[in-house]
CSV table of C-alpha atoms and ligand atoms in Angstrom, one decimal:
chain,number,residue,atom,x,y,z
A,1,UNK,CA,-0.2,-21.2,-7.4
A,2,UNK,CA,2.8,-21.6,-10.0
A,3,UNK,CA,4.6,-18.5,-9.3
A,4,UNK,CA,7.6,-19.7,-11.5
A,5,UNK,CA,8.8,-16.8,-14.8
A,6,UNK,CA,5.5,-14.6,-13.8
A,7,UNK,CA,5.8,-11.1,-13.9
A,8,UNK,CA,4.9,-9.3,-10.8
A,9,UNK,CA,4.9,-4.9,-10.4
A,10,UNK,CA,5.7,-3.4,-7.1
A,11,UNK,CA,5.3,0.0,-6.5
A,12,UNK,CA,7.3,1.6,-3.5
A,13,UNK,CA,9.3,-1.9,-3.7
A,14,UNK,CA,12.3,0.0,-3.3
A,15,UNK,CA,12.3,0.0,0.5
A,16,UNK,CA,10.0,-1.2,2.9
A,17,UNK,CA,7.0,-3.4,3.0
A,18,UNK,CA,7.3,-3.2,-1.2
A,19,UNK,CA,11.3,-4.4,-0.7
A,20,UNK,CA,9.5,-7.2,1.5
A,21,UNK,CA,7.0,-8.0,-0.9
A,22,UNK,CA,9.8,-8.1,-3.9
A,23,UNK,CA,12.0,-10.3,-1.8
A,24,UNK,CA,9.1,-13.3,-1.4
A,25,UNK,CA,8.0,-13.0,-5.0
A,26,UNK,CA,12.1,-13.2,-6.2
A,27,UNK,CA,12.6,-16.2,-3.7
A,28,UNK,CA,9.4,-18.3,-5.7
A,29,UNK,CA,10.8,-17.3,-9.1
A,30,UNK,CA,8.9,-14.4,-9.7
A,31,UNK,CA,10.6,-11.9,-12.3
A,32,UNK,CA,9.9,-8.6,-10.6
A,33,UNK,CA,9.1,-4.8,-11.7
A,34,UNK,CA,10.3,-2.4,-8.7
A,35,UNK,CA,8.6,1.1,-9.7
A,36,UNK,CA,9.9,4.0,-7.1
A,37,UNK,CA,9.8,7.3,-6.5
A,38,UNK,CA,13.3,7.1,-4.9
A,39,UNK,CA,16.3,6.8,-7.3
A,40,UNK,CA,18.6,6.2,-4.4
A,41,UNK,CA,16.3,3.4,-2.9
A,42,UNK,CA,16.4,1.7,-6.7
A,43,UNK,CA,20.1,1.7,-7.2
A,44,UNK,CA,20.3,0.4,-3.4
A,45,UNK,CA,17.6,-2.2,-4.3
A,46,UNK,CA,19.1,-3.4,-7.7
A,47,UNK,CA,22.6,-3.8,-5.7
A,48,UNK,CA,20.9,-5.7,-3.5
A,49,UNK,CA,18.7,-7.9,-5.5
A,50,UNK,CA,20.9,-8.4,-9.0
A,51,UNK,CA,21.8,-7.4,-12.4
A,52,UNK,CA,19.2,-4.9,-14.1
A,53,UNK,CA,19.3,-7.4,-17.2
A,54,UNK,CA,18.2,-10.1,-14.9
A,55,UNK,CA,15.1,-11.0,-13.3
A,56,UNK,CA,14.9,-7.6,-11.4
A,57,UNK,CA,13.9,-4.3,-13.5
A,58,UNK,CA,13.9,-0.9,-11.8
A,59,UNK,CA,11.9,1.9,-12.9
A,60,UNK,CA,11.8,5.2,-11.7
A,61,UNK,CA,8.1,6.2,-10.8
A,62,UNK,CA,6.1,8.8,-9.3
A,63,UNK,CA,2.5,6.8,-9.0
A,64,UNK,CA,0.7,9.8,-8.6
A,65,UNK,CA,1.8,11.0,-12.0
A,66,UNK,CA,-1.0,9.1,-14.9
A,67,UNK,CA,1.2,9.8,-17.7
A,68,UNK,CA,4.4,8.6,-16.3
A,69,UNK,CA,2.7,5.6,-14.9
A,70,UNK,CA,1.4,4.7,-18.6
A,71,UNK,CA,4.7,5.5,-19.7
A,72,UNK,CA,6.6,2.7,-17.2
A,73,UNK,CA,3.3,0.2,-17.7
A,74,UNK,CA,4.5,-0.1,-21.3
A,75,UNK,CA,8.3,-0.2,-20.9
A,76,UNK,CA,7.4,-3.2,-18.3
A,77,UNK,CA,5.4,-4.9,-20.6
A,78,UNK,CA,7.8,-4.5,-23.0
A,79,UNK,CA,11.0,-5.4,-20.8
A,80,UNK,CA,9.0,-8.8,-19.1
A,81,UNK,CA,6.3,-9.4,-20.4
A,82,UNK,CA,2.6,-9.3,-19.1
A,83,UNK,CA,2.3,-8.2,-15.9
A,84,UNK,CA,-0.2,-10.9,-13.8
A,85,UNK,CA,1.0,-9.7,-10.5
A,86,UNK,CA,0.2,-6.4,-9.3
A,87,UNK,CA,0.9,-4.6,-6.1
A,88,UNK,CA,-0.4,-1.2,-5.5
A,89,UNK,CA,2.3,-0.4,-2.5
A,90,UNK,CA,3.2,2.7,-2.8
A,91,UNK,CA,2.1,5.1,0.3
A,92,UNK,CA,3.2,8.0,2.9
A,93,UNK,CA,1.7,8.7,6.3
A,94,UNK,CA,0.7,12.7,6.4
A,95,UNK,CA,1.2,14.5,9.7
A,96,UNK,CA,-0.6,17.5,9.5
A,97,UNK,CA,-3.3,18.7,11.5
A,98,UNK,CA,-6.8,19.9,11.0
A,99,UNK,CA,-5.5,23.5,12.3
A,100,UNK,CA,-2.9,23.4,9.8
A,101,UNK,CA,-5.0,22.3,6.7
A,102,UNK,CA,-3.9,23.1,3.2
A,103,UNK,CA,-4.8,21.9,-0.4
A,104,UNK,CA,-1.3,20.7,-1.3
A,105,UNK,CA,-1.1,18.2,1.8
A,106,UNK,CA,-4.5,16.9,0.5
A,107,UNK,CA,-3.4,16.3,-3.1
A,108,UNK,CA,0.0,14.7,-1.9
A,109,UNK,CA,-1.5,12.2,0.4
A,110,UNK,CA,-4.5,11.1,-1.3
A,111,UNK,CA,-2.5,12.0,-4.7
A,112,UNK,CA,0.1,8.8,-3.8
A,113,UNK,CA,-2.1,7.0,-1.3
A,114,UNK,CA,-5.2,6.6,-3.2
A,115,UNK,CA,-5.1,7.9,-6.6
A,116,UNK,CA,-1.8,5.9,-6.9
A,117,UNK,CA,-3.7,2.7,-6.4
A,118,UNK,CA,-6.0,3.6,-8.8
A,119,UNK,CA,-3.5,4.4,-11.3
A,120,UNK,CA,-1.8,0.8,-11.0
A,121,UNK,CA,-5.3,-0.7,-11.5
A,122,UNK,CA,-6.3,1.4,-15.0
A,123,UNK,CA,-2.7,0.4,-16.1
A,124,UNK,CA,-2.5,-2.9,-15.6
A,125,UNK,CA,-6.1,-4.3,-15.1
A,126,UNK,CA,-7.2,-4.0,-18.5
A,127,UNK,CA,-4.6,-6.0,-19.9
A,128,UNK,CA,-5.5,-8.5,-17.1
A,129,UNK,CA,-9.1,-9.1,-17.8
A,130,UNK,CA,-8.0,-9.8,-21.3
A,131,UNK,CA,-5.6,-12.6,-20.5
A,132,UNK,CA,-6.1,-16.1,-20.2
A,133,UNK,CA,-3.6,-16.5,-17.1
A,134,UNK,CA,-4.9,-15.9,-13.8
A,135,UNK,CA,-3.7,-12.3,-12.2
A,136,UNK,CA,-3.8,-10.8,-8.9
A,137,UNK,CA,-3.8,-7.3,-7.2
A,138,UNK,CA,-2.5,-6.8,-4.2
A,139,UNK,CA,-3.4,-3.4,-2.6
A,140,UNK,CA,-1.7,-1.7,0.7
A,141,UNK,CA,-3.9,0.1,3.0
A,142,UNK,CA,-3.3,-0.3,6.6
A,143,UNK,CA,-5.5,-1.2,9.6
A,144,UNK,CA,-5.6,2.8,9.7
A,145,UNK,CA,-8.1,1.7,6.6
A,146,UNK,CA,-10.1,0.1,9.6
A,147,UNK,CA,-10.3,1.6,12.9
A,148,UNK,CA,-9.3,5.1,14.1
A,149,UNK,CA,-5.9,4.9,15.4
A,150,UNK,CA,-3.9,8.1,15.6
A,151,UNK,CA,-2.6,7.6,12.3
A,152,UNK,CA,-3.6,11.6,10.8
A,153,UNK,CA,-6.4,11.9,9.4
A,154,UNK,CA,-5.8,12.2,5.5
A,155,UNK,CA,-4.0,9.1,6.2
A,156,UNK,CA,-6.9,7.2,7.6
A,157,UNK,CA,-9.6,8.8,4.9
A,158,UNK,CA,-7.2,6.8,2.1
A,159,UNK,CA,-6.9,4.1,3.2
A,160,UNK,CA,-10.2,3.4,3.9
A,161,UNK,CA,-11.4,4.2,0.7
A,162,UNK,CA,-8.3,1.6,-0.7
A,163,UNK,CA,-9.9,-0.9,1.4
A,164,UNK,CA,-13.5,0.0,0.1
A,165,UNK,CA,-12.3,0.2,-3.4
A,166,UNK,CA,-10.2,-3.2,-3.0
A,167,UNK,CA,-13.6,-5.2,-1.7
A,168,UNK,CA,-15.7,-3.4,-4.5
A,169,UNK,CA,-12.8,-4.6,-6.9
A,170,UNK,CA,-12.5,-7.9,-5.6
A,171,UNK,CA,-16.6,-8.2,-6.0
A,172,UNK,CA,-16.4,-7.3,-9.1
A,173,UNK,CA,-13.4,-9.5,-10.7
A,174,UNK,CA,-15.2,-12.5,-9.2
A,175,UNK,CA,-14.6,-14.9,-12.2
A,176,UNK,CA,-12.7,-13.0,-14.0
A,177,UNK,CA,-9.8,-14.4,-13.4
A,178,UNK,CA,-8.2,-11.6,-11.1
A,179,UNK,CA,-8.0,-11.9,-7.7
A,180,UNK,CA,-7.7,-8.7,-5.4
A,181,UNK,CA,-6.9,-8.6,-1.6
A,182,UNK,CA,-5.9,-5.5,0.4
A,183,UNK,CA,-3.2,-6.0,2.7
A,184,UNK,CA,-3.7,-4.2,6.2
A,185,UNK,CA,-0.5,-3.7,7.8
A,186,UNK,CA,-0.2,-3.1,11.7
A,187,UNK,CA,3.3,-1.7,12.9
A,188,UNK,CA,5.5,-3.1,10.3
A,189,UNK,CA,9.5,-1.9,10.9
A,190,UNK,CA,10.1,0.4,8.0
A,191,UNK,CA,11.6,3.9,7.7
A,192,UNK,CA,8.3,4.9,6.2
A,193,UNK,CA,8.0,8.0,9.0
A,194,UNK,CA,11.8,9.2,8.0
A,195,UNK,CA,10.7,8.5,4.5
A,196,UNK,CA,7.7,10.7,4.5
A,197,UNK,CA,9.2,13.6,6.2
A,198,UNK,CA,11.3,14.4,2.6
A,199,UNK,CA,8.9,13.9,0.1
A,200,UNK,CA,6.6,16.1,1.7
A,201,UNK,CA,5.8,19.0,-0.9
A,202,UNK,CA,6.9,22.9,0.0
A,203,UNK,CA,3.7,24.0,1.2
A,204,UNK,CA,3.5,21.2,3.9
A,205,UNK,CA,3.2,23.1,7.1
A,206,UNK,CA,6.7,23.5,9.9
A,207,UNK,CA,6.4,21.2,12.8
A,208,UNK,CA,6.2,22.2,15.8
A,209,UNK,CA,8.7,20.3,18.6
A,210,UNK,CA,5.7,18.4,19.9
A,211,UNK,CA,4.9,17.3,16.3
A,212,UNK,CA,8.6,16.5,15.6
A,213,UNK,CA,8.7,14.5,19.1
A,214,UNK,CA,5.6,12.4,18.2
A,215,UNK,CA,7.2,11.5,15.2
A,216,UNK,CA,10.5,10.3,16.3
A,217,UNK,CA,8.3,7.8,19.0
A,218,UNK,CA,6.4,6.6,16.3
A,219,UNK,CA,9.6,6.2,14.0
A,220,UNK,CA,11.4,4.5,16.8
A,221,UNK,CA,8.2,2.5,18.1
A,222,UNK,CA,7.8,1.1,14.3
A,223,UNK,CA,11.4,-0.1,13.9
A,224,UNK,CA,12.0,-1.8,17.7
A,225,UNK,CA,8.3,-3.9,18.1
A,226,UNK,CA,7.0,-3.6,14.2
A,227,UNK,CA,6.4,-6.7,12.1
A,228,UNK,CA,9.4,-7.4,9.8
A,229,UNK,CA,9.0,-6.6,6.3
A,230,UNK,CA,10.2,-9.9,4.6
A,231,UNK,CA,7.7,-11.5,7.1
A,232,UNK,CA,4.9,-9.4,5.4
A,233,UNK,CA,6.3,-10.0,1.9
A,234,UNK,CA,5.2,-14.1,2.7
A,235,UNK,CA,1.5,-13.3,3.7
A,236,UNK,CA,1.1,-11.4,1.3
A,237,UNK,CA,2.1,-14.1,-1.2
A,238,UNK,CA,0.3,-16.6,0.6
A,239,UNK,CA,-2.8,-14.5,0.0
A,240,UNK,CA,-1.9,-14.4,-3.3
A,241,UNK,CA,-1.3,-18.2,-3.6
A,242,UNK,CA,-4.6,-18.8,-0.8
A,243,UNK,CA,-6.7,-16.1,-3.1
A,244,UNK,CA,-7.6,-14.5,0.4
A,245,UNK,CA,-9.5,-11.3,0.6
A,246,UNK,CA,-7.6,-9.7,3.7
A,247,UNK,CA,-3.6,-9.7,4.9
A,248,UNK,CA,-3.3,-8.9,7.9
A,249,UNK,CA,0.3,-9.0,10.0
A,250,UNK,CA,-0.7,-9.2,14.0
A,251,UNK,CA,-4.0,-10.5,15.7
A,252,UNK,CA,-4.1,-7.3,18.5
A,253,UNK,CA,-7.3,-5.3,16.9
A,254,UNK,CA,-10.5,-7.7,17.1
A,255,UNK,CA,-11.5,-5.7,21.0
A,256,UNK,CA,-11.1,-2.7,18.5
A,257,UNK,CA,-13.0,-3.6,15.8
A,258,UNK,CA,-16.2,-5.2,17.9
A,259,UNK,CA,-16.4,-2.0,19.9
A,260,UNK,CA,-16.7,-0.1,16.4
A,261,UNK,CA,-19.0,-2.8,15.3
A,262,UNK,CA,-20.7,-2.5,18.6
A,263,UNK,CA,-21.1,1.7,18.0
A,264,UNK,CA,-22.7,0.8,14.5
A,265,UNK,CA,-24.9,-1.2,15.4
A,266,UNK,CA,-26.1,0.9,18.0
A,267,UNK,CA,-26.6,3.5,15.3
A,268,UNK,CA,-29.0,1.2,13.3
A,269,UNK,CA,-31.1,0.2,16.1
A,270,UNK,CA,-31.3,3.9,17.7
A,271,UNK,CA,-32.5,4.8,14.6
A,272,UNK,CA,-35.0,2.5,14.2
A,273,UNK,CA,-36.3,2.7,17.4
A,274,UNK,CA,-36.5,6.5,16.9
A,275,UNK,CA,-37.9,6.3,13.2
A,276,UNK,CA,-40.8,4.0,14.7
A,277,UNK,CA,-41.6,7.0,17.3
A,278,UNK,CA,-41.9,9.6,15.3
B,1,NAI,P1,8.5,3.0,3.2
B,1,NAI,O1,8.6,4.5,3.3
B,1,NAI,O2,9.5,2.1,3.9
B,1,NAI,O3,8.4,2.5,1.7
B,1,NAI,C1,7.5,3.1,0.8
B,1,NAI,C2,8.2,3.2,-0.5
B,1,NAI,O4,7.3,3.9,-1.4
B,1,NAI,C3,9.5,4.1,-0.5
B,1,NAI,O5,10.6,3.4,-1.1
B,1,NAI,C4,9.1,5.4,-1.2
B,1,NAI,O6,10.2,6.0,-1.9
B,1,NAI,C5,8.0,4.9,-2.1
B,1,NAI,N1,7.1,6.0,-2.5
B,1,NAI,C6,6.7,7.0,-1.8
B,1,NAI,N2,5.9,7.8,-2.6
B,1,NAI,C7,6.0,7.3,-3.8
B,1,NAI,C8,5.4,7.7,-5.0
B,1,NAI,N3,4.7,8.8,-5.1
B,1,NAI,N4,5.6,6.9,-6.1
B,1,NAI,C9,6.3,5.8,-6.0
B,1,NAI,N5,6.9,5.4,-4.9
B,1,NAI,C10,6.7,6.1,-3.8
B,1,NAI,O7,7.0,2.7,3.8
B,1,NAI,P2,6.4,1.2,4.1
B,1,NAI,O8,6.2,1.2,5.6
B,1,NAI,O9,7.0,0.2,3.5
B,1,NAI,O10,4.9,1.5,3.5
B,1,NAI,C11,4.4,0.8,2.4
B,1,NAI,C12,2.9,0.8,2.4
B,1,NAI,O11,2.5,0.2,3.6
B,1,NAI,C13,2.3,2.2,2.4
B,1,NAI,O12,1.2,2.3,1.6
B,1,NAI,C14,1.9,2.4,3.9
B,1,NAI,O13,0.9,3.3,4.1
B,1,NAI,C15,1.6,1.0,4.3
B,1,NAI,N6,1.6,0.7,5.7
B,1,NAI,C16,2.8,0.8,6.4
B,1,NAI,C17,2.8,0.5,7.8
B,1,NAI,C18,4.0,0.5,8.6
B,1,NAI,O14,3.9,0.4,9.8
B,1,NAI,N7,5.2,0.7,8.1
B,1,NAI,C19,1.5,0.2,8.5
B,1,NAI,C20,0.3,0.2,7.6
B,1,NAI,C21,0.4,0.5,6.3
């Protein structure tokens, strides 16, 4: 694929898997959109990455807010040009637990998770389907979006549905001229557990030590044997490139995945053979 003077959007590019992402689409000549919720992260991204007036453009972003995200679609469009490159990034890992449930936690995660991928696809899709260069969305779920793994269970229930709503997608661009593929991150070394912990909303419930503890493993077990993010950033642009369906960063999970294919199957034929008794 010619990546060359395209215009790519990343939200949560500021840090990250997204900074990982923005760094592979810079290095093939990409002119890149970093949307964020973070202002820090943005100013620490721009010094990193060049001028504002260059190829980079920062834009502060909450992707769970519609009218804002209309708002920055336009000034993008606007600042670059069309946007054929699109990667619905953006994402926090919830930590609370079914004794603890509340309403807010459930609007936060699936709010940025889930509804935040959406958003990026009514902005930007349109336009896409109405252009004669060939476009791609790139959307971040996690192999949480696959298997069971710990990961809390908001967390899982979004991405699973961005990895059903990617293969729908994908099914249904078919010809069109965009491409979709969901990238499904294992352990990739990111700050995305510190991260989390301060945009969680006031209502989000105290942790308890043992919570706190489990946190700091996980935190500490991402950054010392996680995938590096700029190693992400170049499968997911050689999905891009390969128009491949799935990115995934480690071959560890297929045991997993047969033993849940396994379990479903067993379902189907149990209820078959039980169906045909009755
Ligand atoms: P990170 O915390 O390093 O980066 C996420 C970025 O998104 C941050 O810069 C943050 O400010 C931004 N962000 C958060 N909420 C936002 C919002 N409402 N609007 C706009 N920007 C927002 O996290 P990481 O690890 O890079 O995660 C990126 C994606 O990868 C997420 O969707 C995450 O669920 C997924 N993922 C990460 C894995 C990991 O091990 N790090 C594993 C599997 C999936």
């Amino acid at each position: 694929a010619d990546f060359e003077g395209r215009v790519a959007f990343v939200t949560g590019g500021a840090r990250g898997i997204g900074r990982g992402i923005v760094r592979a689409l810079l290095r093939r000549g990409v002119n890149v959109a970093i949307a964020d919720i973070s202002a820090a992260a943005l100013d620490e991204v721009r010094a990193k990455f060049g001028e504002p007036q260059d190829r980079v453009r920062t834009y502060r972003l909450d992707v769970s807010d519609r009218d804002a995200y209309a708002e920055v679609g336009a000034a993008v469009a606007g600042d670059l040009g069309e946007v054929t490159l699109l990667f619905n990034n953006a994402g926090v890992i919830d930590s609370v637990s079914p004794s603890r449930l509340n309403y807010r936690m459930w609007d936060h995660v699936m709010g940025i998770n889930l509804t935040g991928v959406y958003n990026g696809i009514q902005t930007f899709v349109p336009a896409m389907l109405a252009s004669s260069r060939r476009c791609h969305v790139v959307n971040t779920a996690s192999e949480a979006g696959l298997l069971e793994a710990g990961s809390g269970f908001l967390y899982h229930a979004s991405k699973y549905a961005v990895v059903g709503m990617s293969e729908s997608l994908r099914r249904e661009l078919a010809h069109s001229g965009v491409g979709v593929s969901v990238l499904l991150p294992g352990p990739v070394a990111t700050d995305i557990v510190q991260n989390a912990r301060h945009l969680r909303p006031d209502a989000a419930p105290v942790h308890s030590a043992r919570v706190i503890e489990i946190l700091d493993t996980a935190h500490h077990m991402l950054k010392e044997s996680g995938t590096r993010p700029d190693g992400v950033g170049e499968l997911v642009l050689d999905a891009v490139e390969h128009d491949r369906p799935y990115v995934a960063t480690r071959n560890e999970l297929s045991d997993l995945l047969d033993a849940r294919n396994a379990e479903l199957r067993a379902a189907m034929e149990h209820a078959e053979a039980l169906l045909a008794a009755s």
